């Protein structure tokens, strides 16, 4: 907070600003954890031990990845490319725009359409989608 004290808007709620920072930091940490081999080992352990109460509650990460790959192949090529660059490789919209030689607004438009399609077709994985994307 001290480093960014000059960016604090005194007209807005400090509590909300602080909450948003904490929320984003927690989500960033969760995303990092999901991309570690240790988490995949944990998922394998859960499925081996049948720790889930019901099949619906069981977190099937492999199915999520397979479904995401399938849905990405159904996207128009440019949308899929923008999605992969922004969401999977972590590039900024400006970097993607420069790399693909399109405007930043076009990047946002492609990404928005791709996310809409992915959310619709992967609604059963809404929790994982909210964490990853």
PDB file of C-alpha atoms in Angstrom:
ATOM      1  CA  UNK A   1       0.000   0.000   0.000  1.00  0.00           C
ATOM      2  CA  UNK A   2       2.808   2.374   0.868  1.00  0.00           C
ATOM      3  CA  UNK A   3       4.395   2.066  -2.569  1.00  0.00           C
ATOM      4  CA  UNK A   4       1.085   2.853  -4.283  1.00  0.00           C
ATOM      5  CA  UNK A   5      -0.091   5.494  -1.809  1.00  0.00           C
ATOM      6  CA  UNK A   6      -0.033   8.147  -4.548  1.00  0.00           C
ATOM      7  CA  UNK A   7      -2.474   6.096  -6.646  1.00  0.00           C
ATOM      8  CA  UNK A   8      -5.135   5.940  -3.934  1.00  0.00           C
ATOM      9  CA  UNK A   9      -8.283   7.792  -4.934  1.00  0.00           C
ATOM     10  CA  UNK A  10      -9.464   9.526  -1.774  1.00  0.00           C
ATOM     11  CA  UNK A  11     -12.962   9.919  -3.239  1.00  0.00           C
ATOM     12  CA  UNK A  12     -13.427   6.162  -3.310  1.00  0.00           C
ATOM     13  CA  UNK A  13     -13.618   3.669  -0.473  1.00  0.00           C
ATOM     14  CA  UNK A  14     -10.221   2.688   0.882  1.00  0.00           C
ATOM     15  CA  UNK A  15     -11.739  -0.522   2.217  1.00  0.00           C
ATOM     16  CA  UNK A  16     -12.911  -1.494  -1.291  1.00  0.00           C
ATOM     17  CA  UNK A  17      -9.490  -0.718  -2.767  1.00  0.00           C
ATOM     18  CA  UNK A  18      -7.794  -2.829  -0.110  1.00  0.00           C
ATOM     19  CA  UNK A  19     -10.285  -5.667  -0.634  1.00  0.00           C
ATOM     20  CA  UNK A  20      -9.669  -5.624  -4.401  1.00  0.00           C
ATOM     21  CA  UNK A  21      -5.905  -5.852  -3.861  1.00  0.00           C
ATOM     22  CA  UNK A  22      -6.295  -8.790  -1.474  1.00  0.00           C
ATOM     23  CA  UNK A  23      -8.788 -10.491  -3.807  1.00  0.00           C
ATOM     24  CA  UNK A  24      -6.465 -10.195  -6.801  1.00  0.00           C
ATOM     25  CA  UNK A  25      -3.426 -11.401  -4.850  1.00  0.00           C
ATOM     26  CA  UNK A  26      -5.333 -14.452  -3.596  1.00  0.00           C
ATOM     27  CA  UNK A  27      -6.561 -15.300  -7.103  1.00  0.00           C
ATOM     28  CA  UNK A  28      -3.028 -14.927  -8.462  1.00  0.00           C
ATOM     29  CA  UNK A  29      -1.735 -17.366  -5.837  1.00  0.00           C
ATOM     30  CA  UNK A  30      -4.510 -19.868  -6.553  1.00  0.00           C
ATOM     31  CA  UNK A  31      -3.764 -19.686 -10.294  1.00  0.00           C
ATOM     32  CA  UNK A  32      -0.072 -20.331  -9.614  1.00  0.00           C
ATOM     33  CA  UNK A  33      -0.930 -23.347  -7.460  1.00  0.00           C
ATOM     34  CA  UNK A  34      -3.172 -24.838 -10.153  1.00  0.00           C
ATOM     35  CA  UNK A  35      -0.303 -24.790 -12.632  1.00  0.00           C
ATOM     36  CA  UNK A  36       2.077 -26.782 -10.457  1.00  0.00           C
ATOM     37  CA  UNK A  37       2.791 -30.497 -10.818  1.00  0.00           C
ATOM     38  CA  UNK A  38       2.031 -30.835  -7.104  1.00  0.00           C
ATOM     39  CA  UNK A  39      -1.597 -29.844  -7.711  1.00  0.00           C
ATOM     40  CA  UNK A  40      -1.920 -32.406 -10.503  1.00  0.00           C
ATOM     41  CA  UNK A  41      -0.496 -35.010  -8.117  1.00  0.00           C
ATOM     42  CA  UNK A  42      -3.097 -33.958  -5.567  1.00  0.00           C
ATOM     43  CA  UNK A  43      -5.878 -34.448  -8.121  1.00  0.00           C
ATOM     44  CA  UNK A  44      -4.541 -37.905  -8.933  1.00  0.00           C
ATOM     45  CA  UNK A  45      -4.468 -38.690  -5.213  1.00  0.00           C
ATOM     46  CA  UNK A  46      -8.080 -37.587  -4.819  1.00  0.00           C
ATOM     47  CA  UNK A  47      -9.228 -39.756  -7.700  1.00  0.00           C
ATOM     48  CA  UNK A  48      -7.172 -42.740  -6.438  1.00  0.00           C
ATOM     49  CA  UNK A  49      -8.463 -42.472  -2.891  1.00  0.00           C
ATOM     50  CA  UNK A  50     -12.049 -41.651  -3.922  1.00  0.00           C
ATOM     51  CA  UNK A  51     -12.122 -38.839  -1.389  1.00  0.00           C
ATOM     52  CA  UNK A  52     -14.918 -37.036  -3.201  1.00  0.00           C
ATOM     53  CA  UNK A  53     -18.396 -37.571  -1.803  1.00  0.00           C
ATOM     54  CA  UNK A  54     -20.104 -37.880  -5.182  1.00  0.00           C
ATOM     55  CA  UNK A  55     -18.988 -37.942  -8.783  1.00  0.00           C
ATOM     56  CA  UNK A  56     -20.381 -34.431  -9.315  1.00  0.00           C
ATOM     57  CA  UNK A  57     -18.202 -33.096  -6.514  1.00  0.00           C
ATOM     58  CA  UNK A  58     -15.077 -34.791  -7.792  1.00  0.00           C
ATOM     59  CA  UNK A  59     -12.727 -32.298  -9.399  1.00  0.00           C
ATOM     60  CA  UNK A  60     -11.752 -33.801 -12.722  1.00  0.00           C
ATOM     61  CA  UNK A  61      -8.966 -31.597 -13.984  1.00  0.00           C
ATOM     62  CA  UNK A  62      -8.140 -33.856 -16.946  1.00  0.00           C
ATOM     63  CA  UNK A  63     -11.697 -33.610 -18.229  1.00  0.00           C
ATOM     64  CA  UNK A  64     -11.534 -29.849 -17.815  1.00  0.00           C
ATOM     65  CA  UNK A  65      -8.329 -29.656 -19.891  1.00  0.00           C
ATOM     66  CA  UNK A  66      -9.684 -31.974 -22.584  1.00  0.00           C
ATOM     67  CA  UNK A  67     -12.952 -30.067 -22.806  1.00  0.00           C
ATOM     68  CA  UNK A  68     -11.111 -26.749 -23.011  1.00  0.00           C
ATOM     69  CA  UNK A  69      -8.929 -28.069 -25.848  1.00  0.00           C
ATOM     70  CA  UNK A  70     -12.005 -29.280 -27.714  1.00  0.00           C
ATOM     71  CA  UNK A  71     -13.846 -25.993 -27.253  1.00  0.00           C
ATOM     72  CA  UNK A  72     -10.777 -24.035 -28.387  1.00  0.00           C
ATOM     73  CA  UNK A  73     -10.739 -26.001 -31.643  1.00  0.00           C
ATOM     74  CA  UNK A  74     -14.336 -24.919 -32.222  1.00  0.00           C
ATOM     75  CA  UNK A  75     -13.410 -21.226 -31.929  1.00  0.00           C
ATOM     76  CA  UNK A  76     -12.582 -19.191 -35.020  1.00  0.00           C
ATOM     77  CA  UNK A  77      -8.794 -19.305 -35.567  1.00  0.00           C
ATOM     78  CA  UNK A  78      -8.135 -15.681 -34.574  1.00  0.00           C
ATOM     79  CA  UNK A  79     -10.204 -15.976 -31.381  1.00  0.00           C
ATOM     80  CA  UNK A  80      -8.388 -19.157 -30.400  1.00  0.00           C
ATOM     81  CA  UNK A  81      -5.029 -17.527 -31.075  1.00  0.00           C
ATOM     82  CA  UNK A  82      -5.871 -14.424 -29.014  1.00  0.00           C
ATOM     83  CA  UNK A  83      -7.245 -16.592 -26.188  1.00  0.00           C
ATOM     84  CA  UNK A  84      -4.092 -18.700 -26.056  1.00  0.00           C
ATOM     85  CA  UNK A  85      -1.781 -15.683 -26.131  1.00  0.00           C
ATOM     86  CA  UNK A  86      -3.690 -13.678 -23.518  1.00  0.00           C
ATOM     87  CA  UNK A  87      -5.019 -16.304 -21.144  1.00  0.00           C
ATOM     88  CA  UNK A  88      -2.609 -19.188 -21.463  1.00  0.00           C
ATOM     89  CA  UNK A  89       0.656 -17.394 -22.185  1.00  0.00           C
ATOM     90  CA  UNK A  90      -0.184 -14.318 -20.114  1.00  0.00           C
ATOM     91  CA  UNK A  91       0.623 -11.691 -22.728  1.00  0.00           C
ATOM     92  CA  UNK A  92      -0.941  -8.254 -22.452  1.00  0.00           C
ATOM     93  CA  UNK A  93      -3.448  -6.998 -25.009  1.00  0.00           C
ATOM     94  CA  UNK A  94      -0.829  -4.543 -26.277  1.00  0.00           C
ATOM     95  CA  UNK A  95       1.707  -7.337 -26.790  1.00  0.00           C
ATOM     96  CA  UNK A  96      -0.833  -9.525 -28.578  1.00  0.00           C
ATOM     97  CA  UNK A  97      -1.943  -6.614 -30.768  1.00  0.00           C
ATOM     98  CA  UNK A  98       1.637  -5.926 -31.780  1.00  0.00           C
ATOM     99  CA  UNK A  99       2.418  -9.609 -32.377  1.00  0.00           C
ATOM    100  CA  UNK A 100      -0.695 -10.198 -34.487  1.00  0.00           C
ATOM    101  CA  UNK A 101      -0.590  -6.769 -36.140  1.00  0.00           C
ATOM    102  CA  UNK A 102      -4.120  -5.851 -35.030  1.00  0.00           C
ATOM    103  CA  UNK A 103      -5.506  -3.132 -32.764  1.00  0.00           C
ATOM    104  CA  UNK A 104      -5.803  -3.557 -29.015  1.00  0.00           C
ATOM    105  CA  UNK A 105      -9.552  -3.155 -29.347  1.00  0.00           C
ATOM    106  CA  UNK A 106      -9.620  -6.064 -31.796  1.00  0.00           C
ATOM    107  CA  UNK A 107      -7.744  -8.148 -29.215  1.00  0.00           C
ATOM    108  CA  UNK A 108     -10.341  -7.259 -26.569  1.00  0.00           C
ATOM    109  CA  UNK A 109     -13.177  -8.067 -28.970  1.00  0.00           C
ATOM    110  CA  UNK A 110     -11.727 -11.454 -29.964  1.00  0.00           C
ATOM    111  CA  UNK A 111     -11.001 -12.310 -26.341  1.00  0.00           C
ATOM    112  CA  UNK A 112     -14.474 -11.291 -25.220  1.00  0.00           C
ATOM    113  CA  UNK A 113     -16.137 -13.456 -27.873  1.00  0.00           C
ATOM    114  CA  UNK A 114     -13.844 -16.396 -27.121  1.00  0.00           C
ATOM    115  CA  UNK A 115     -14.558 -16.177 -23.383  1.00  0.00           C
ATOM    116  CA  UNK A 116     -18.296 -15.972 -24.002  1.00  0.00           C
ATOM    117  CA  UNK A 117     -18.209 -19.117 -26.133  1.00  0.00           C
ATOM    118  CA  UNK A 118     -15.963 -20.960 -23.692  1.00  0.00           C
ATOM    119  CA  UNK A 119     -18.193 -20.070 -20.720  1.00  0.00           C
ATOM    120  CA  UNK A 120     -21.297 -21.232 -22.586  1.00  0.00           C
ATOM    121  CA  UNK A 121     -19.812 -24.541 -23.692  1.00  0.00           C
ATOM    122  CA  UNK A 122     -18.032 -25.243 -20.416  1.00  0.00           C
ATOM    123  CA  UNK A 123     -20.682 -24.144 -17.941  1.00  0.00           C
ATOM    124  CA  UNK A 124     -20.207 -27.270 -15.833  1.00  0.00           C
ATOM    125  CA  UNK A 125     -16.637 -26.119 -15.153  1.00  0.00           C
ATOM    126  CA  UNK A 126     -17.625 -22.595 -14.130  1.00  0.00           C
ATOM    127  CA  UNK A 127     -15.599 -22.787 -10.900  1.00  0.00           C
ATOM    128  CA  UNK A 128     -12.374 -23.744 -12.660  1.00  0.00           C
ATOM    129  CA  UNK A 129     -12.998 -21.195 -15.412  1.00  0.00           C
ATOM    130  CA  UNK A 130     -13.366 -18.433 -12.846  1.00  0.00           C
ATOM    131  CA  UNK A 131     -10.056 -19.408 -11.278  1.00  0.00           C
ATOM    132  CA  UNK A 132      -8.042 -19.802 -14.446  1.00  0.00           C
ATOM    133  CA  UNK A 133      -9.595 -17.170 -16.670  1.00  0.00           C
TER     134      UNK A 133
END
